[in-house]
Amino acid sequence: MRRYLVAWLLLLLAACSPPRVAGPGSTQPTETPFLRIVAPTPAFAAPPLAAPPTTSPPDYTPPTPAPTAPLGYVPPAAPTAVLQPTYLPPPGPSATLLPLTHTPAPQRPTPAIATPYPLPPTPTLAPPASPGRLLFSVPWPDTGPTADTPGIAVGRDGTLFVTDVAQPGMYRYRADGQPLGHWDIPPLPNGPPPPSQSPGPRTLAVAGDGSLYVPLWDGMRRLTPDGRLLGAWPASPPDGALSLAVGPDTTVYAVNSQRSQVSRLTADGAPLGAWNGPRPDEPFRAASAVAVGPDGTVYVADWGASRIHLFAPDGRFLSAWVGPPNGQADIYTPVALAAAPDGSVFVLEGRRRRVARFDPAGRLIEWWDGPADGDRPFSPYALAVTEGRIYIVDAANQRVQAYGYTPLGPPVPTLAATPPR
C-alpha cells in the first residue's frame, strides 16, 4: 500500500515540475514532461434532430402486430366428447294404440262476408253421422260413351225426372223407384238443326205449377211433365247453365258456370239482372248451384269459398253461412243445393262425399255419406228433395238412391206467387 502511494506522489511531482529547456549551444534535447495536462478541445455539436410527428396521416391506421406464440409453444388439445350409449328399453308387450281424436282449435267469430280466401284443407267431421233410411236404389239407363252425369228433379206429385245426357231426353220414375218411361225433348221452333251428336241436359228445375225448365245447347225450354213444349227462348242468359231453380213467384234463377254468376229471369225468359257476388267488390269464387226456399229465399252455393249466400227474391244480399277457416258453419266445397218444404236446406259437399242437411239458421242437423250401392265409393253428384224424401245421384256407381228424413215441422208457408216485374 505504501509503495502505491509513493508512486502516486512521484508521478504528481513530475507532472507539476516545469520543463527544462536546453540553453544555447547545448546538445541536450529538450526534456518532454512525463505527463502533460491538455485542455479539452470543444467537440463538434451536431444540429438537433427534428422530433417525429406526433399525429398520423388522417387515413393511416397502424397495423396491429399479430400475436405470435413463443417458440416451442404447443396449444392444449380440445377435450374429447365422451359418447354416451343410447338407451334402449327392455323388450316388453306391445302397447295398445288408442284411436286418434281431433279437437279443432277455437275460432273467433267473423263477419258473414269476408275477403275470398284460398281453399282450406278438409276439416274433420265433428258431429255424429246420421245415415237416414235408404228407401230404394235404382240404376239409371245406359247413357252411352258420354262421361256426363245426369241431373235430377222431383215433381209436385212425387214423379222423379232424370235427364238423359247422351241425347236430349228425359227418364221418369215413380216415387217408389219404378220406371215410367222415356220421352224426347222437342227442338226449338224455327231453331237451328241440332248437331249430329247433340248432348242431353245436365240439369233441370221444376216450377210450382209442375212445368219443367230444361236448358240445352240452343236455349231454354219449358215443358209439361209428359214432354210437351210450353215455351222456349234463346240461350243468351242461361248459356252454360250449371244449376237451375224456380221460385214460388215463377222467377227463374240460373247459375252460369262460365261466368260464375247467377242470372235472374222471368218465366218467359226475359232477363231481370245478374249477380256476380254478394257485393260489387266481392265476387263469387266459383258459383256452383242455386236453390229457392218456400219463402222465396235464394240460396247460392260458392264452391270456391265454402259458403252459402242467402239473397232476397229481388237480389238483395241477406247473409251467408261461412265454412272453415273463416266461419263456424260446417260447410265445405258445396256443389249442389236443394231447399225442402220444411225450410231445411240440403247441401251436397263434393270433397267430403256427403249430403248435409241444415236448418234455416245454418246449423247442421244430419248428413248422408252412403252406403255405396255398388263396387265404388259413394260419390254424390246431384240431389232433389221433396217432403220427407231426398234423392241422390251416385255418379261413381251410376245409381239414384232415395232416403227418408224427418221434417222439422209443418211446411213453411209458400211465398205468394206474384210474377216479378
Coordinates of C-alpha atoms in Angstrom, one line a residue:
M1 CA 0.0 0.0 0.0
R2 CA 2.8 2.4 0.8
R3 CA 4.6 1.7 -2.4
Y4 CA 1.5 2.6 -4.4
L5 CA 1.1 5.9 -2.5
V6 CA 4.8 6.8 -3.1
A7 CA 4.5 6.1 -6.8
W8 CA 1.4 8.4 -7.0
L9 CA 3.3 11.2 -5.3
L10 CA 6.3 10.9 -7.6
L11 CA 4.1 11.0 -10.6
L12 CA 2.3 14.0 -9.3
L13 CA 5.5 15.9 -8.6
A14 CA 6.9 15.2 -12.0
A15 CA 3.7 16.4 -13.6
C16 CA 3.8 19.7 -11.7
S17 CA 7.5 20.5 -12.3
P18 CA 8.3 22.9 -15.2
P19 CA 10.1 21.5 -18.2
R20 CA 13.8 22.1 -18.6
V21 CA 14.9 23.8 -21.7
A22 CA 18.4 23.4 -23.1
G23 CA 20.5 26.5 -23.4
P24 CA 22.1 27.9 -26.5
G25 CA 24.7 25.7 -27.8
S26 CA 23.6 22.8 -25.7
T27 CA 23.4 19.5 -27.4
Q28 CA 20.9 18.1 -24.9
P29 CA 17.5 17.5 -26.2
T30 CA 14.6 19.3 -24.8
E31 CA 13.1 17.3 -22.0
T32 CA 9.4 16.4 -22.5
P33 CA 7.5 16.2 -19.3
F34 CA 6.3 12.8 -18.3
L35 CA 2.6 13.9 -18.0
R36 CA 1.0 16.9 -19.6
I37 CA -2.5 18.0 -19.0
V38 CA -4.0 19.4 -22.2
A39 CA -7.2 21.4 -22.2
P40 CA -10.0 19.6 -24.0
T41 CA -10.9 20.8 -27.5
P42 CA -14.6 21.6 -27.8
A43 CA -16.4 18.8 -29.7
F44 CA -18.4 19.3 -32.9
A45 CA -22.0 20.0 -31.9
A46 CA -24.4 18.4 -34.5
P47 CA -27.7 20.1 -35.1
P48 CA -30.6 18.6 -33.1
L49 CA -32.7 16.1 -34.9
A50 CA -36.3 17.0 -35.8
A51 CA -38.9 15.5 -33.5
P52 CA -41.0 12.9 -35.1
P53 CA -44.6 13.9 -35.9
T54 CA -47.0 13.2 -33.0
T55 CA -50.0 12.6 -35.3
S56 CA -50.5 10.1 -38.1
P57 CA -52.0 10.9 -41.5
P58 CA -55.8 11.0 -41.4
D59 CA -56.2 7.7 -43.4
Y60 CA -53.4 5.9 -41.7
T61 CA -54.1 3.0 -39.4
P62 CA -51.1 1.5 -37.8
P63 CA -51.0 -2.3 -38.4
T64 CA -51.7 -4.4 -35.4
P65 CA -49.0 -6.9 -35.0
A66 CA -50.3 -10.4 -35.0
P67 CA -49.7 -12.2 -31.7
T68 CA -47.1 -14.9 -32.1
A69 CA -46.7 -17.8 -29.9
P70 CA -43.3 -18.3 -28.4
L71 CA -41.1 -20.9 -30.0
G72 CA -41.8 -24.4 -28.8
Y73 CA -45.4 -23.5 -27.8
V74 CA -47.9 -26.3 -28.3
P75 CA -51.6 -25.4 -27.8
P76 CA -53.6 -27.6 -25.5
A77 CA -55.7 -30.3 -27.1
A78 CA -59.5 -29.8 -27.1
P79 CA -61.3 -32.1 -24.7
T80 CA -62.8 -35.2 -26.5
A81 CA -66.6 -35.6 -26.1
V82 CA -67.5 -38.8 -24.3
L83 CA -70.1 -40.7 -26.3
Q84 CA -72.9 -42.0 -24.1
P85 CA -74.5 -45.2 -25.2
T86 CA -78.1 -45.0 -26.5
Y87 CA -80.6 -46.2 -24.0
L88 CA -82.9 -49.0 -25.3
P89 CA -85.8 -50.0 -23.1
P90 CA -86.1 -53.7 -22.4
P91 CA -88.4 -55.6 -24.6
G92 CA -91.9 -55.9 -23.4
P93 CA -95.5 -56.4 -24.6
S94 CA -96.7 -54.1 -27.4
A95 CA -98.8 -51.1 -26.2
T96 CA -102.4 -50.8 -27.4
L97 CA -102.8 -47.9 -29.8
L98 CA -105.7 -45.7 -28.9
P99 CA -107.8 -44.1 -31.7
L100 CA -106.7 -40.5 -32.6
T101 CA -109.1 -37.8 -31.8
H102 CA -109.2 -34.3 -33.4
T103 CA -110.2 -31.2 -31.4
P104 CA -110.5 -28.2 -33.7
A105 CA -108.8 -25.0 -32.4
P106 CA -111.2 -22.3 -31.1
Q107 CA -112.1 -19.8 -33.8
R108 CA -113.1 -16.3 -33.4
P109 CA -116.5 -15.3 -35.0
T110 CA -116.0 -13.5 -38.2
P111 CA -118.4 -11.5 -40.4
A112 CA -120.5 -13.5 -42.8
I113 CA -118.9 -11.9 -45.8
A114 CA -115.1 -11.7 -45.9
T115 CA -112.4 -11.4 -48.5
P116 CA -112.2 -14.5 -50.7
Y117 CA -109.6 -16.9 -49.4
P118 CA -107.8 -19.9 -50.7
L119 CA -109.3 -23.2 -50.4
P120 CA -109.0 -24.6 -46.8
P121 CA -107.9 -28.1 -46.1
T122 CA -110.6 -30.7 -45.4
P123 CA -111.8 -30.3 -41.8
T124 CA -112.6 -33.3 -39.6
L125 CA -116.3 -34.0 -39.1
A126 CA -117.3 -33.3 -35.6
P127 CA -121.0 -34.3 -35.0
P128 CA -122.1 -37.9 -35.3
A129 CA -123.3 -39.1 -38.7
S130 CA -127.0 -39.9 -39.3
P131 CA -127.3 -42.2 -42.4
G132 CA -131.0 -41.9 -42.6
R133 CA -133.3 -44.5 -44.1
L134 CA -132.4 -45.9 -47.5
L135 CA -135.7 -46.4 -49.3
F136 CA -134.5 -47.7 -52.7
S137 CA -131.6 -47.6 -55.1
V138 CA -132.1 -47.9 -58.9
P139 CA -129.5 -47.7 -61.7
W140 CA -130.1 -45.1 -64.4
P141 CA -130.2 -46.4 -68.0
D142 CA -127.0 -46.7 -70.1
T143 CA -126.0 -43.3 -71.3
G144 CA -123.5 -44.4 -73.9
P145 CA -120.0 -43.2 -74.2
T146 CA -120.6 -39.8 -72.6
A147 CA -119.0 -39.2 -69.2
D148 CA -121.5 -36.6 -68.0
T149 CA -123.7 -37.3 -65.0
P150 CA -127.5 -36.7 -65.2
G151 CA -129.5 -34.0 -63.4
I152 CA -132.4 -34.8 -61.2
A153 CA -135.6 -33.1 -60.1
V154 CA -138.9 -34.2 -58.4
G155 CA -142.3 -33.0 -59.4
R156 CA -145.2 -32.0 -57.2
D157 CA -146.8 -35.4 -57.4
G158 CA -143.6 -37.2 -56.4
T159 CA -142.6 -38.1 -60.0
L160 CA -138.8 -38.3 -60.4
F161 CA -137.2 -36.8 -63.5
V162 CA -133.6 -37.9 -64.5
T163 CA -132.0 -36.2 -67.6
D164 CA -130.7 -38.3 -70.5
V165 CA -127.2 -36.9 -71.0
A166 CA -126.5 -39.0 -74.1
Q167 CA -129.3 -37.3 -76.1
P168 CA -132.0 -34.6 -75.5
G169 CA -134.4 -36.7 -73.5
M170 CA -135.9 -37.4 -70.0
Y171 CA -136.4 -40.5 -67.9
R172 CA -139.3 -40.7 -65.4
Y173 CA -139.7 -42.8 -62.3
R174 CA -142.5 -43.2 -59.8
A175 CA -142.0 -42.2 -56.1
D176 CA -141.2 -45.8 -55.3
G177 CA -138.5 -46.0 -58.0
Q178 CA -140.5 -47.8 -60.7
P179 CA -139.6 -46.6 -64.2
L180 CA -142.3 -44.7 -66.1
G181 CA -140.6 -44.4 -69.5
H182 CA -138.6 -42.0 -71.5
W183 CA -139.5 -39.1 -73.8
D184 CA -137.5 -36.9 -76.2
I185 CA -137.1 -33.2 -75.7
P186 CA -138.6 -31.4 -78.7
P187 CA -136.4 -29.0 -80.7
L188 CA -137.0 -25.2 -80.7
P189 CA -139.5 -23.9 -83.2
N190 CA -137.6 -22.5 -86.2
G191 CA -134.4 -23.1 -84.4
P192 CA -131.1 -24.3 -85.8
P193 CA -130.8 -28.0 -86.6
P194 CA -129.2 -30.0 -83.8
P195 CA -125.7 -31.3 -84.3
S196 CA -125.2 -34.9 -85.3
Q197 CA -124.3 -35.8 -81.7
S198 CA -126.3 -33.4 -79.6
P199 CA -125.7 -34.0 -75.8
G200 CA -128.6 -34.1 -73.4
P201 CA -129.2 -31.7 -70.5
R202 CA -127.2 -31.9 -67.3
T203 CA -129.7 -30.0 -65.1
L204 CA -133.3 -29.1 -64.8
A205 CA -135.8 -27.5 -62.5
V206 CA -139.5 -28.0 -61.6
A207 CA -141.8 -25.0 -61.1
G208 CA -144.6 -24.7 -58.7
D209 CA -147.2 -25.4 -61.4
G210 CA -145.4 -28.7 -62.3
S211 CA -143.7 -27.4 -65.5
L212 CA -140.1 -28.3 -66.2
Y213 CA -137.3 -25.9 -67.2
V214 CA -134.6 -27.7 -69.2
P215 CA -131.5 -25.9 -70.7
L216 CA -129.9 -27.3 -73.9
W217 CA -127.1 -26.1 -76.2
D218 CA -129.5 -24.0 -78.3
G219 CA -131.7 -22.4 -75.5
M220 CA -134.1 -23.0 -72.6
R221 CA -137.3 -25.0 -72.9
R222 CA -140.4 -25.0 -70.7
L223 CA -142.1 -28.4 -70.8
T224 CA -145.0 -30.2 -69.4
P225 CA -144.4 -33.3 -67.2
D226 CA -145.1 -35.5 -70.2
G227 CA -142.6 -33.6 -72.5
R228 CA -144.9 -31.2 -74.4
L229 CA -143.3 -27.8 -75.3
L230 CA -144.8 -24.8 -73.5
G231 CA -142.3 -22.2 -74.3
A232 CA -138.7 -21.5 -75.2
W233 CA -136.1 -18.7 -75.5
P234 CA -132.6 -18.4 -76.9
A235 CA -129.5 -19.4 -75.0
S236 CA -128.0 -16.0 -74.1
P237 CA -129.0 -15.6 -70.4
P238 CA -128.7 -19.3 -69.3
D239 CA -125.9 -20.2 -71.6
G240 CA -123.7 -22.7 -69.8
A241 CA -126.2 -23.2 -67.1
L242 CA -124.9 -25.4 -64.4
S243 CA -127.9 -25.2 -62.0
L244 CA -131.5 -24.0 -62.2
A245 CA -134.1 -23.1 -59.7
V246 CA -137.7 -21.7 -59.9
G247 CA -139.1 -19.6 -57.1
P248 CA -142.7 -19.6 -55.9
D249 CA -143.3 -16.3 -57.8
T250 CA -142.2 -18.2 -61.1
T251 CA -138.8 -16.3 -61.2
V252 CA -136.1 -18.5 -62.8
Y253 CA -132.6 -18.5 -61.4
A254 CA -129.7 -19.9 -63.4
V255 CA -126.0 -20.3 -62.4
N256 CA -123.7 -19.6 -65.3
S257 CA -120.7 -21.9 -64.9
Q258 CA -118.6 -19.9 -67.4
R259 CA -119.1 -16.5 -65.8
S260 CA -119.6 -17.7 -62.2
Q261 CA -122.8 -15.6 -61.8
V262 CA -126.5 -16.0 -61.1
S263 CA -128.9 -14.8 -63.8
R264 CA -132.5 -13.9 -62.8
L265 CA -135.2 -14.2 -65.5
T266 CA -139.0 -14.2 -65.8
A267 CA -140.9 -17.3 -66.6
D268 CA -140.8 -16.3 -70.3
G269 CA -137.0 -15.8 -70.3
A270 CA -136.9 -12.0 -70.1
P271 CA -133.7 -11.0 -68.2
L272 CA -134.1 -9.3 -64.8
G273 CA -130.5 -8.9 -63.9
A274 CA -127.5 -10.9 -62.7
W275 CA -125.4 -11.2 -59.6
N276 CA -121.7 -11.7 -59.6
G277 CA -121.4 -11.9 -55.8
P278 CA -122.9 -10.7 -52.6
R279 CA -121.3 -7.3 -53.1
P280 CA -119.8 -5.5 -56.1
D281 CA -116.3 -5.7 -54.7
E282 CA -116.7 -9.4 -53.5
P283 CA -117.4 -11.7 -56.5
F284 CA -118.2 -15.3 -56.2
R285 CA -115.1 -17.5 -56.2
A286 CA -116.9 -20.3 -58.0
A287 CA -120.7 -20.2 -58.0
S288 CA -121.9 -23.8 -58.4
A289 CA -125.6 -24.2 -57.5
V290 CA -128.8 -22.3 -56.7
A291 CA -132.0 -23.2 -54.8
V292 CA -135.1 -21.3 -53.7
G293 CA -136.9 -21.9 -50.4
P294 CA -140.6 -21.9 -50.0
D295 CA -140.5 -18.4 -48.5
G296 CA -138.6 -17.1 -51.6
T297 CA -135.1 -17.0 -50.1
V298 CA -132.5 -17.7 -52.8
Y299 CA -129.5 -19.9 -51.7
V300 CA -126.3 -19.7 -53.8
A301 CA -123.5 -22.2 -53.3
D302 CA -120.0 -20.8 -53.7
W303 CA -117.8 -23.9 -54.1
G304 CA -114.5 -21.9 -54.2
A305 CA -115.2 -20.1 -50.9
S306 CA -117.0 -22.9 -49.0
R307 CA -120.1 -20.8 -48.2
I308 CA -123.8 -20.5 -48.9
H309 CA -125.0 -17.0 -49.7
L310 CA -128.6 -16.0 -48.9
F311 CA -130.5 -13.4 -51.1
A312 CA -133.9 -11.9 -51.1
P313 CA -136.1 -12.6 -54.2
D314 CA -135.2 -9.2 -55.6
G315 CA -131.5 -9.9 -55.3
R316 CA -130.7 -8.1 -52.0
F317 CA -127.9 -9.9 -50.1
L318 CA -129.1 -11.1 -46.7
S319 CA -126.4 -13.2 -45.0
A320 CA -124.1 -16.1 -45.6
W321 CA -123.2 -19.5 -44.0
V322 CA -119.5 -19.4 -43.9
G323 CA -117.5 -22.6 -43.6
P324 CA -113.9 -23.0 -42.2
P325 CA -111.5 -21.5 -41.8
N326 CA -113.3 -18.1 -41.7
G327 CA -116.6 -19.2 -40.2
Q328 CA -118.3 -21.7 -37.9
A329 CA -120.7 -23.3 -40.4
D330 CA -119.9 -27.0 -41.1
I331 CA -119.8 -26.5 -44.9
Y332 CA -117.1 -27.5 -47.3
T333 CA -117.0 -27.2 -51.1
P334 CA -120.7 -27.2 -51.8
V335 CA -121.5 -28.2 -55.4
A336 CA -125.3 -28.7 -55.3
L337 CA -128.3 -27.4 -53.3
A338 CA -131.9 -28.3 -52.6
A339 CA -134.5 -26.5 -50.4
A340 CA -137.1 -28.6 -48.6
P341 CA -140.7 -27.7 -47.8
D342 CA -140.0 -27.5 -44.1
G343 CA -137.3 -24.8 -44.6
S344 CA -134.3 -27.0 -44.2
V345 CA -131.6 -26.9 -46.9
F346 CA -129.7 -29.9 -48.3
V347 CA -126.1 -29.2 -49.4
L348 CA -124.0 -31.7 -51.4
E349 CA -120.3 -31.3 -50.4
G350 CA -118.0 -32.6 -53.1
R351 CA -114.8 -33.1 -51.3
R352 CA -116.5 -34.7 -48.3
R353 CA -118.6 -37.0 -50.5
R354 CA -121.7 -36.4 -48.4
V355 CA -125.1 -34.6 -48.4
A356 CA -125.6 -32.4 -45.3
R357 CA -128.9 -31.1 -44.0
F358 CA -129.1 -27.6 -42.3
D359 CA -131.9 -25.8 -40.6
P360 CA -133.0 -22.3 -41.7
A361 CA -130.4 -20.8 -39.4
G362 CA -127.5 -22.7 -41.0
R363 CA -127.0 -25.3 -38.2
L364 CA -126.1 -28.8 -39.2
I365 CA -128.8 -31.4 -38.5
E366 CA -127.6 -34.6 -40.1
W367 CA -125.9 -35.9 -43.2
W368 CA -125.8 -38.9 -45.6
D369 CA -122.5 -40.4 -46.8
G370 CA -123.6 -43.7 -48.2
P371 CA -124.0 -46.6 -48.3
A372 CA -122.3 -47.1 -51.6
D373 CA -124.7 -49.3 -53.6
G374 CA -122.0 -50.7 -55.9
D375 CA -118.3 -51.5 -56.2
R376 CA -117.1 -47.9 -55.9
P377 CA -117.2 -45.4 -53.0
F378 CA -120.3 -43.3 -52.6
S379 CA -119.9 -40.3 -54.9
P380 CA -122.9 -37.9 -54.8
Y381 CA -123.3 -35.6 -57.8
A382 CA -126.9 -34.2 -57.8
L383 CA -129.9 -34.2 -55.5
A384 CA -133.6 -33.4 -55.3
V385 CA -135.8 -33.0 -52.3
T386 CA -139.5 -33.4 -51.5
E387 CA -141.3 -33.6 -48.2
G388 CA -139.8 -36.4 -46.2
R389 CA -137.6 -37.8 -49.0
I390 CA -134.3 -36.9 -50.7
Y391 CA -133.0 -38.3 -54.0
I392 CA -129.2 -38.5 -54.6
V393 CA -127.4 -39.3 -57.8
D394 CA -124.4 -41.6 -57.1
A395 CA -122.1 -40.8 -60.0
A396 CA -119.5 -43.5 -59.4
N397 CA -122.0 -46.3 -59.1
Q398 CA -124.5 -44.8 -61.7
R399 CA -127.4 -45.1 -59.4
V400 CA -130.2 -43.0 -57.9
Q401 CA -130.7 -43.5 -54.2
A402 CA -133.7 -42.4 -52.2
Y403 CA -133.5 -41.7 -48.4
G404 CA -136.1 -40.7 -45.9
Y405 CA -135.8 -37.9 -43.4
T406 CA -138.0 -36.4 -40.6
P407 CA -139.3 -32.9 -41.3
L408 CA -138.6 -30.2 -38.8
G409 CA -142.3 -29.3 -38.7
P410 CA -145.1 -28.4 -41.0
P411 CA -144.2 -27.0 -44.4
V412 CA -143.2 -23.3 -44.4
P413 CA -145.8 -21.0 -45.9
T414 CA -145.1 -20.5 -49.5
L415 CA -144.4 -17.1 -50.9
A416 CA -147.3 -15.6 -52.8
A417 CA -147.0 -16.5 -56.5
T418 CA -146.7 -12.9 -57.8
P419 CA -144.7 -12.8 -61.0
P420 CA -141.8 -10.3 -60.9
R421 CA -142.0 -7.1 -63.0

